[in-house]
Coordinates of C-alpha atoms in Angstrom, one line a residue:
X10 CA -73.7 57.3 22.0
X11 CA -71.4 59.7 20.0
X12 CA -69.2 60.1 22.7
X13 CA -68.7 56.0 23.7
X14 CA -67.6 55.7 20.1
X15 CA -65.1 58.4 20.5
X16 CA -63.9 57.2 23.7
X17 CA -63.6 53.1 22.0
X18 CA -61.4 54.6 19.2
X19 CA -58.9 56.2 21.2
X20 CA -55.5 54.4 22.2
X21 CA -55.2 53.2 25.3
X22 CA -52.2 53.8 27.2
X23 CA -49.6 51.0 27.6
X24 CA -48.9 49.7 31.0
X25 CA -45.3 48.3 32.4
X26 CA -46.9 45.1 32.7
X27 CA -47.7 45.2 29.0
X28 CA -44.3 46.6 27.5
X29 CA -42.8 43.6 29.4
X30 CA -44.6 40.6 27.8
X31 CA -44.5 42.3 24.2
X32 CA -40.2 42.5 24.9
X33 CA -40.2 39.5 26.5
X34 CA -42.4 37.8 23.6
X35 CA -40.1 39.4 20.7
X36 CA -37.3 37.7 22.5
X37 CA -38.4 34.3 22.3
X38 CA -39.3 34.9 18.9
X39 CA -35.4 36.0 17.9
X40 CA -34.0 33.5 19.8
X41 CA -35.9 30.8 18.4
X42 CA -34.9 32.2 14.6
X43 CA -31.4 32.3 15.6
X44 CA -31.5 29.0 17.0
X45 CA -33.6 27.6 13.5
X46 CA -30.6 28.9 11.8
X47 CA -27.5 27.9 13.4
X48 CA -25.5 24.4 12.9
X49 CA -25.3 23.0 15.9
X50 CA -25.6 19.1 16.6
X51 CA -29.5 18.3 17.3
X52 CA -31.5 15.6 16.8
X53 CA -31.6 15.5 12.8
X54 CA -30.5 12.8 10.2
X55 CA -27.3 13.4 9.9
X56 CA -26.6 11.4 6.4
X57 CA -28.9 13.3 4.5
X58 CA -28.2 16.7 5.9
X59 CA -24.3 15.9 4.9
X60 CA -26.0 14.8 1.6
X61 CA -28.1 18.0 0.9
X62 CA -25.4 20.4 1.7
X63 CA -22.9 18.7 -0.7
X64 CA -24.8 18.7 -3.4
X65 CA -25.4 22.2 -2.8
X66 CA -21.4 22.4 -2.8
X67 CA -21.3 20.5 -6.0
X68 CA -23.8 22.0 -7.4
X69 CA -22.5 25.7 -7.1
X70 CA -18.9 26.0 -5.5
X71 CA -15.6 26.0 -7.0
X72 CA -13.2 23.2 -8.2
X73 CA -11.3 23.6 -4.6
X74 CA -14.3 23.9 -2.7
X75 CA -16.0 20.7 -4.3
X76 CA -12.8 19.0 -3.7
X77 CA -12.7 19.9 -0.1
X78 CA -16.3 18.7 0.3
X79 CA -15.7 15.0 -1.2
X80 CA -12.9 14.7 0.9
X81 CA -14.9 15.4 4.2
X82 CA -17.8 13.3 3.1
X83 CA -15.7 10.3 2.6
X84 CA -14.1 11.1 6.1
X85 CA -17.3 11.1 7.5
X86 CA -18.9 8.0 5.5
X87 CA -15.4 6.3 7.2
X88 CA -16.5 7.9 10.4
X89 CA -19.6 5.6 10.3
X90 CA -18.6 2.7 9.5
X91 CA -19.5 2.7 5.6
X92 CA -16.2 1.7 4.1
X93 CA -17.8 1.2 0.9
X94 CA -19.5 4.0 0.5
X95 CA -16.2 6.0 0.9
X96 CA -14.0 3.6 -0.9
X97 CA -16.4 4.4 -4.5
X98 CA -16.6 7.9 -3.9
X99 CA -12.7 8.3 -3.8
X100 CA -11.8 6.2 -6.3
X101 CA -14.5 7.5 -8.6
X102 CA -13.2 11.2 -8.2
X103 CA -9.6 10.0 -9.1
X104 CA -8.4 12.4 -6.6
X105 CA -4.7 10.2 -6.0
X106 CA -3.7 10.6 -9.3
X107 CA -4.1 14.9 -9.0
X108 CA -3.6 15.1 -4.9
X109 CA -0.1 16.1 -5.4
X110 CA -0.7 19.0 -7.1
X111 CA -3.1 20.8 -5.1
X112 CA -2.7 22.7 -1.9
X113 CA -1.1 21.9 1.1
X114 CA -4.5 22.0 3.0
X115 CA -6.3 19.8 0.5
X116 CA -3.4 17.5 0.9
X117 CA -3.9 17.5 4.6
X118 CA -7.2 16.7 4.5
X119 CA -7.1 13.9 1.4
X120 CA -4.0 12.1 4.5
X121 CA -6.5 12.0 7.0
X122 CA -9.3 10.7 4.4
X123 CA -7.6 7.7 3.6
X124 CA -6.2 7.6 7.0
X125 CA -9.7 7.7 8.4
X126 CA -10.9 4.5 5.4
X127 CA -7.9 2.6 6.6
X128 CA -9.4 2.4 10.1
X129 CA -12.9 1.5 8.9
X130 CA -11.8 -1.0 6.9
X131 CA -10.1 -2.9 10.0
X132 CA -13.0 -2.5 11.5
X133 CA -14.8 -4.2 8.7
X134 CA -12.7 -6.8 8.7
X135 CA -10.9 -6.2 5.7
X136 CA -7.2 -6.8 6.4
X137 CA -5.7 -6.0 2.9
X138 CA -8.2 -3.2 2.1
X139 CA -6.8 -1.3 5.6
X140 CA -2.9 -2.7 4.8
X141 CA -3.6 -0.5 1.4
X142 CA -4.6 2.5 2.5
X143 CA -2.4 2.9 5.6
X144 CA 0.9 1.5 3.8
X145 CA 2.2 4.7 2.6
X146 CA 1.5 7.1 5.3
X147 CA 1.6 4.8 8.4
X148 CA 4.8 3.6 6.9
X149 CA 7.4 6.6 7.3
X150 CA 8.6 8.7 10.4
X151 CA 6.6 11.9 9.2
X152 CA 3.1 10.8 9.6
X153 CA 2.5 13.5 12.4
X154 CA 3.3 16.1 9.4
X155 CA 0.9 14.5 7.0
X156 CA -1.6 14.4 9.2
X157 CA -1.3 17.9 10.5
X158 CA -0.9 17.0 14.0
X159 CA 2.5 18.3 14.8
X160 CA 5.1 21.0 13.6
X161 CA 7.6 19.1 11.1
X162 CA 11.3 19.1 12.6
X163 CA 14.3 21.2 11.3
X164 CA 16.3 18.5 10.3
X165 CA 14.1 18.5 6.6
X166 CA 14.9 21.9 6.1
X167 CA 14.7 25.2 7.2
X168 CA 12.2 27.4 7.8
X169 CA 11.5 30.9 7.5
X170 CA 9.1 32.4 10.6
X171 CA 6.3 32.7 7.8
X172 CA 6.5 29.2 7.0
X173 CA 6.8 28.2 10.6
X174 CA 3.6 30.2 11.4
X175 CA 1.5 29.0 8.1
X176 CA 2.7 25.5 9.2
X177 CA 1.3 26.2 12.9
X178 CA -2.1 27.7 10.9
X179 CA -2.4 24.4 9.5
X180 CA -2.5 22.1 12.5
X181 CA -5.6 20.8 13.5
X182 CA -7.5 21.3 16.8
X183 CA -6.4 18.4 19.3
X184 CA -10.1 16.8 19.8
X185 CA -10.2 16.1 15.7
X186 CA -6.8 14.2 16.5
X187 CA -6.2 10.3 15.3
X188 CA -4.0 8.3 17.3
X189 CA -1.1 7.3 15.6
X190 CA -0.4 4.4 18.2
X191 CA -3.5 3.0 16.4
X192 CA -2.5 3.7 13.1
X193 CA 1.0 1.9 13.9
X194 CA -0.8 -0.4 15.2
X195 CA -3.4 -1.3 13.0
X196 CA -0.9 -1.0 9.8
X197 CA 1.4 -3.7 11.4
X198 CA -0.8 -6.1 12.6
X199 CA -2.4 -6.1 8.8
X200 CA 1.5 -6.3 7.2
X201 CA 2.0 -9.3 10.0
X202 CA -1.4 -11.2 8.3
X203 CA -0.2 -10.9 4.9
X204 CA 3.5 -11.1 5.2
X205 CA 3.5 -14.7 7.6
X206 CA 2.9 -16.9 4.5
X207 CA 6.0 -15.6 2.9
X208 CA 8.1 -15.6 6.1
X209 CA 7.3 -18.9 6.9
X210 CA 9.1 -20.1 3.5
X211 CA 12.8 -21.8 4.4
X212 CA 15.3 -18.9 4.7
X213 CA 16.6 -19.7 1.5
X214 CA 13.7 -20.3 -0.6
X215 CA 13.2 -17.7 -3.6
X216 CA 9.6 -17.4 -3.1
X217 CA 10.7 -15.7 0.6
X218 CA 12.7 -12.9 -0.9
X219 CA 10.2 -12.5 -4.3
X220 CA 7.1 -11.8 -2.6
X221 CA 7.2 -8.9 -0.8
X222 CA 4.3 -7.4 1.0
X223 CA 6.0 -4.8 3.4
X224 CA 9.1 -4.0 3.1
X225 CA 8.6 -1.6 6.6
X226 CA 7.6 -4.7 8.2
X227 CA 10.3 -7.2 7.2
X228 CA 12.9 -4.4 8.3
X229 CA 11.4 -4.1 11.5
X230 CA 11.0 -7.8 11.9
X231 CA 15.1 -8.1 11.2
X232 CA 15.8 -5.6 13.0
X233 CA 14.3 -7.1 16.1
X234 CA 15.2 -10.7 15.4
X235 CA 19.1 -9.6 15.2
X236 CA 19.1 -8.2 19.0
X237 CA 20.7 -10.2 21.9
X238 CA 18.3 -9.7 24.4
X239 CA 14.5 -8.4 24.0
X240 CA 12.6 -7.8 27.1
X241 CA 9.2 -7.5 27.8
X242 CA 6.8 -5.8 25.2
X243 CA 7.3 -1.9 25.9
X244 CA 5.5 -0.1 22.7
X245 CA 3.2 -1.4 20.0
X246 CA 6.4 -2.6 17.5
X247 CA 7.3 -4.6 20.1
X248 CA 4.1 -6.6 20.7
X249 CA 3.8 -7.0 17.2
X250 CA 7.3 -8.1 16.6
X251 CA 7.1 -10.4 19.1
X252 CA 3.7 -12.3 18.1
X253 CA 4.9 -12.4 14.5
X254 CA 8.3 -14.6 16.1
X255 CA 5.8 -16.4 17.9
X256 CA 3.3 -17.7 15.2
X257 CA 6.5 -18.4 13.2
X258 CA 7.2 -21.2 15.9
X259 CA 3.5 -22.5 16.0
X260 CA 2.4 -20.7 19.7
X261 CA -0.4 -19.0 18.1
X262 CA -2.4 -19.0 21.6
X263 CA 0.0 -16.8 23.1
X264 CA 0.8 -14.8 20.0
X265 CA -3.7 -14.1 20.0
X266 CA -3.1 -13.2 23.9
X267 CA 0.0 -10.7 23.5
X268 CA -1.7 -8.6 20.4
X269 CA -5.4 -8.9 22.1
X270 CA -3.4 -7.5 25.3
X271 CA -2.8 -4.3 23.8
X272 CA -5.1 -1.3 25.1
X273 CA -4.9 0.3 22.0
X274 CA -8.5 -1.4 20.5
X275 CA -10.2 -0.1 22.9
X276 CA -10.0 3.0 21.3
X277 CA -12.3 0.9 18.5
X278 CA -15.9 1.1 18.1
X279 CA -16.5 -2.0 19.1
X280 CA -13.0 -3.6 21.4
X281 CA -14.4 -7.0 22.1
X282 CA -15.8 -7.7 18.3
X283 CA -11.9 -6.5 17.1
X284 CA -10.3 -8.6 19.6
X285 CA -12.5 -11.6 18.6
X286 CA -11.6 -11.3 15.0
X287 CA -8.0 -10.4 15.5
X288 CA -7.7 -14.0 17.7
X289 CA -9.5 -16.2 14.4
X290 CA -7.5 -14.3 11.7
X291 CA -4.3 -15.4 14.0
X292 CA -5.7 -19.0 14.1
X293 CA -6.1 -19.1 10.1
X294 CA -2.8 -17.5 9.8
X295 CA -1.1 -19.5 12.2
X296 CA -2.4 -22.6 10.5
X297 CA -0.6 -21.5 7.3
X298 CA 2.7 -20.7 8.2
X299 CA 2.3 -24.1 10.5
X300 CA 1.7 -26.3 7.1
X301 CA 3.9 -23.7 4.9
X302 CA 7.0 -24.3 7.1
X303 CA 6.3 -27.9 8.3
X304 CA 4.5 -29.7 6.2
X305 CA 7.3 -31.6 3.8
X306 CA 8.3 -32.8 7.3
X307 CA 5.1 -35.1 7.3
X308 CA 4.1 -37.8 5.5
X309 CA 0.7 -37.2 6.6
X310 CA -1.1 -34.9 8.8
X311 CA -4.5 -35.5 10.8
X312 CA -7.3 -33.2 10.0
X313 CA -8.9 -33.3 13.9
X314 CA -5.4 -33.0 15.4
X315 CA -4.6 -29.8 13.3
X316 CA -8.3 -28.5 13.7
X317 CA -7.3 -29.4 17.4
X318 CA -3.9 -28.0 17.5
X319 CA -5.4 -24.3 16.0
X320 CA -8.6 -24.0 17.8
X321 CA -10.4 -24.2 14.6
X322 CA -13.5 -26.4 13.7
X323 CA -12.5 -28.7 11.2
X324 CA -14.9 -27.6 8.2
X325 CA -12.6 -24.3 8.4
X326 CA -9.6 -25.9 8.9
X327 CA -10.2 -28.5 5.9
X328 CA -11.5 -25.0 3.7
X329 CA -7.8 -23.3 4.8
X330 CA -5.9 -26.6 3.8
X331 CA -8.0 -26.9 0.2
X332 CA -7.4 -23.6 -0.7
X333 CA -3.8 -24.1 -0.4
X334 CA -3.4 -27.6 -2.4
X335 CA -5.6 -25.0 -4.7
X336 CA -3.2 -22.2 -4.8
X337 CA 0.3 -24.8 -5.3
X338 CA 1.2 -23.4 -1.6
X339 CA 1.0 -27.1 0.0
X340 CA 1.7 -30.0 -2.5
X341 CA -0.6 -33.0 -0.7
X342 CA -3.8 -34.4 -1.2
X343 CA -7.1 -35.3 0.8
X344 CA -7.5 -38.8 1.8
X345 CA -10.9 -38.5 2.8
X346 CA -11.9 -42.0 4.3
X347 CA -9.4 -41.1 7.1
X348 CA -9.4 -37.7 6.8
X349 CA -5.9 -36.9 6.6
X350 CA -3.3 -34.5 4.7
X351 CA -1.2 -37.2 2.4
X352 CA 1.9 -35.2 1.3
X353 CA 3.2 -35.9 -2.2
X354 CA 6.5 -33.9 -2.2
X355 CA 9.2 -32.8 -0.5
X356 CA 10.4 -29.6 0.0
X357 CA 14.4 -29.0 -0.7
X358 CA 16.5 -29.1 2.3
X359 CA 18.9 -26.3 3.3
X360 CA 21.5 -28.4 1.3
X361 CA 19.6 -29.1 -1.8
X362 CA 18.8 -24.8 -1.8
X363 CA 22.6 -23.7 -1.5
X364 CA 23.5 -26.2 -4.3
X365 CA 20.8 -24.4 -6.5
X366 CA 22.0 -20.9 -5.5
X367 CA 25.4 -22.2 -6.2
X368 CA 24.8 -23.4 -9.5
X369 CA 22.6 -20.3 -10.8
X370 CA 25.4 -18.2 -9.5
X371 CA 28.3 -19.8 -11.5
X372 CA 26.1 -19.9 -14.7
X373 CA 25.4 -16.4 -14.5
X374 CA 29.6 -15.8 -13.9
X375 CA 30.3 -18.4 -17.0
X376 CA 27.6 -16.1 -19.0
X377 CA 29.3 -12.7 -17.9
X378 CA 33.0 -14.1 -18.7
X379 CA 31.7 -15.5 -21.8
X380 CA 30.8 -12.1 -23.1
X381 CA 33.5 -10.6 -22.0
X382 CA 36.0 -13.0 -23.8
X383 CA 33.0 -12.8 -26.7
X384 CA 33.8 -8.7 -27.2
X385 CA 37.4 -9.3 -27.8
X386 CA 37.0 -12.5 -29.9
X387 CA 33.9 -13.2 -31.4
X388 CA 34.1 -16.9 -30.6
X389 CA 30.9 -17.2 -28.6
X390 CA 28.3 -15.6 -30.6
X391 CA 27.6 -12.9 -28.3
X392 CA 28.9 -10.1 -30.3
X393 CA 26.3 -9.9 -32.9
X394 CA 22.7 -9.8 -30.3
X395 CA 23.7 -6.2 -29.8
X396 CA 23.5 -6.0 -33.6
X397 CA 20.3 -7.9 -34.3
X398 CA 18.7 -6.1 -32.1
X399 CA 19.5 -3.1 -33.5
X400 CA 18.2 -4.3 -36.5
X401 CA 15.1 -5.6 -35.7
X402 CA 14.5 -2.2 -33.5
X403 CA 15.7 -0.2 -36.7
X404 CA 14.9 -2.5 -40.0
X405 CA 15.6 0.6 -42.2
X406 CA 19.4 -0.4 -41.6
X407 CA 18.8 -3.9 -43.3
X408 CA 17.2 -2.3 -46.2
X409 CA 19.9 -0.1 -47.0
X410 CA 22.4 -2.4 -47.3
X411 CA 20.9 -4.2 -49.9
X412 CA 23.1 -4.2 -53.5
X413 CA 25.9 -2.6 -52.1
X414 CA 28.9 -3.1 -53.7
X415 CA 32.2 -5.1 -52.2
X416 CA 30.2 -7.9 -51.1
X417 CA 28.8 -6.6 -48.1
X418 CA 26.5 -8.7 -46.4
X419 CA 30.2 -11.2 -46.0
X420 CA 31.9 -8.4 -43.8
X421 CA 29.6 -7.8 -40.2
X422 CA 32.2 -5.9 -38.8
X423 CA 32.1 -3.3 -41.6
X424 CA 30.2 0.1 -41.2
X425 CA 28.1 1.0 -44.4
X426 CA 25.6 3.7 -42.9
X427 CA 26.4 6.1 -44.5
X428 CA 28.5 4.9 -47.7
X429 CA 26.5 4.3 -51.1
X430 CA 28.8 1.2 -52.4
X431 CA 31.4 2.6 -54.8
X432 CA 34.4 1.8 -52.2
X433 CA 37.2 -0.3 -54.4
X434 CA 38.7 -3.1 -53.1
X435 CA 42.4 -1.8 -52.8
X436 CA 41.0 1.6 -51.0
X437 CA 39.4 -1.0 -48.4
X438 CA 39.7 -0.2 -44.9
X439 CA 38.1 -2.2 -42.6
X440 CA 39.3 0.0 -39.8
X441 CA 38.2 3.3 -40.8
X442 CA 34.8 4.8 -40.3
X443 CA 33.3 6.1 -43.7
X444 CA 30.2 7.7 -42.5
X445 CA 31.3 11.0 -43.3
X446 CA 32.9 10.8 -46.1
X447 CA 30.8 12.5 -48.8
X448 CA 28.8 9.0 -49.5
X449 CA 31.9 7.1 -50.7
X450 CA 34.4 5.2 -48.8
X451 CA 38.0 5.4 -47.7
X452 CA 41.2 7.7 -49.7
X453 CA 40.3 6.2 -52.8
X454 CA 37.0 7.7 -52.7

């Protein structure tokens, strides 16, 4: 019995067969640790993983770092279609008001943020929302720069090969990429929406050159309504341009099929729901700038033959016509038993406009002659304004030239700053400046 329990304690050899599983189990074991512990896109929630590690950011990185992370949650919150979500957490950090002084790569990376919560909000439907955040970057030539997506050109300044190559450091990988053909795009199409009321003012109305939306816009629009000859649509200006000319004249239905045309939305989440909502925002926009620009012509309109005319059901339509008799854009009025538009005033003609240009322009020459002829003179009154004002912006002046002697509240043209009254009559010099002359005036002093 002694010697089976010394031969149970003993270690038993290990076989090949053995080594090999115990390897091949330690294996599986390390892989699946490494595999626990690296980021790599799995099935997870990916909100609230974004969440956790952010606050862990926040929680205990520095001021850059934390920065960095807000900035890349909001891009991602834009990513997803939650405009806003993104749209409180910028505005809550107050990160434009500071952006500019921070470092280039922040910079970089706040551009394609708001870049990024442009897009979403087009895709929410939110025309001036995306108009805002894409109309300073989408507007100028350099939005390839801003957006790290290419090398800037020489012609802003030379660079140094250090600067070239930390430039070149900076770019981002192509696959993280947005498409500035939908960026143009999407930045025009919103300038078009909010710029056609204005545009569709007579040429010589005030309101036309007051309310300005997009300048970018209006420049392009000149620019392509002063050429000879424009072909087909070749580029996304151009099919915007040319629907914006288009709804002008009342063609909305082939306005809606040029801009739906473009492949450029397909690049969209969701094409068919953007091209659905870009066709009934150009219906609702076409039916202003028809009613803006036409309307005085009238003197009344049919509420089934404009609901008819636009493609619009004629609950919208009389909703879109309201808000305008609301807003002072259209003066008319419902007549409701026959459902019709009655017009109540007139708009100026061409004529009538010029004559009111004319006559503010020669009041405003009879003004500036006026004071000219006033400086020289005094005949008009205009001389002393400079003066009240400076007394009413400095009343100490009026104060001190109380009880002076030499009757000095008769003589405006006389300087007393600095004098303290004891100036006789016969040393009187209405043309010589006492203020420095030891506090009395003139030679007799």
């Amino acid at each position: 019995d002694d010697d089976d329990d010394d031969d149970d304690d003993a270690v038993r050899p290990e076989t090949a067969l053995r080594k090999a599983a115990t390897a091949a189990t330690a294996a599986a074991a390390a892989a699946t640790a490494e595999y626990d512990s690296f980021m790599v896109p799995r099935a997870m929630d990916l909100r609230s993983e974004m969440d956790s590690l952010a606050r862990r950011i926040y929680a205990h990185g520095s001021e850059r770092a934390r920065t960095r992370t807000l900035l890349c949650q909001v891009y991602q919150h834009s990513l997803h279609g939650r405009y806003a979500k993104a749209r409180d957490l910028l505005l809550m950090s107050h990160l434009g008001d500071v952006v500019n002084g921070m470092d280039i790569s922040t910079q970089i990376l706040y551009n394609r943020a708001l870049v990024r919560m442009g897009l979403c909000a087009f895709t929410d439907e939110l025309v001036v929302e995306a108009h805002a955040a894409l109309m300073e970057l989408a507007a100028g030539a350099r939005i390839k720069e801003l957006l790290a997506q290419a090398v800037s050109s020489q012609r802003y300044g030379e660079r140094n090969p250090e600067q070239e190559r930390l430039e070149r450091r900076r770019l981002v990988p192509y696959h993280m990429h947005i498409n500035l053909e939908l960026v143009e795009a999407v930045h025009l199409f919103c300038a078009m929406l909010l710029e056609l009321p204005n545009l569709a003012h007579n040429a010589f109305d005030p309101k036309r050159r007051s309310q300005v939306v997009s300048k970018t816009f209006r420049r392009l629009l000149d620019h392509h309504e002063r050429q000879v000859f424009n072909g087909p649509p070749e580029n996304t200006r151009d099919f915007v341009m040319g629907a914006a000319q288009l709804l002008l004249e009342g063609e909305w239905e082939r306005a809606a099929d040029s801009v739906c045309g473009m492949a450029v939305w397909d690049l969209l989440p969701d094409a068919a729901a953007t091209r659905a909502f870009i066709r009934t925002k150009m219906q609702s926009e076409g039916l202003r700038a028809y009613l803006i620009s036409s309307y005085a012509h009238y003197d009344s309109l049919s509420l089934p033959e404009i609901a008819g005319r636009f493609g619009l059901p004629e609950t919208k339509t009389h909703a879109l016509i309201s808000k305008m008799m609301l807003d002072g854009t259209v003066h008319a009025c419902w007549d409701q038993p026959t459902a019709t538009v009655v017009v109540q005033r007139t708009e100026p003609t061409k004529l009538q406009f010029l004559a009111l240009q004319f006559a503010d322009k020669c009041s405003q020459l009879v003004e500036s002659n006026e004071r000219i002829l006033d400086s020289r003179t005094g005949s008009y009154g205009y001389k002393y304004e400079q003066r009240d004002a400076d007394r009413s912006r400095r009343p100490w002046v009026e104060r001190s030239d109380r009880g002076h002697y030499g009757g000095g509240y008769n003589r405006p043209w006389q300087d007393r700053r600095g004098g303290d009254g004891h100036a006789s009559h016969g040393d009187y010099k209405p043309w010589q400046d006492r203020r420095d002359g030891g506090g009395r005036g003139g030679g007799g002093g």
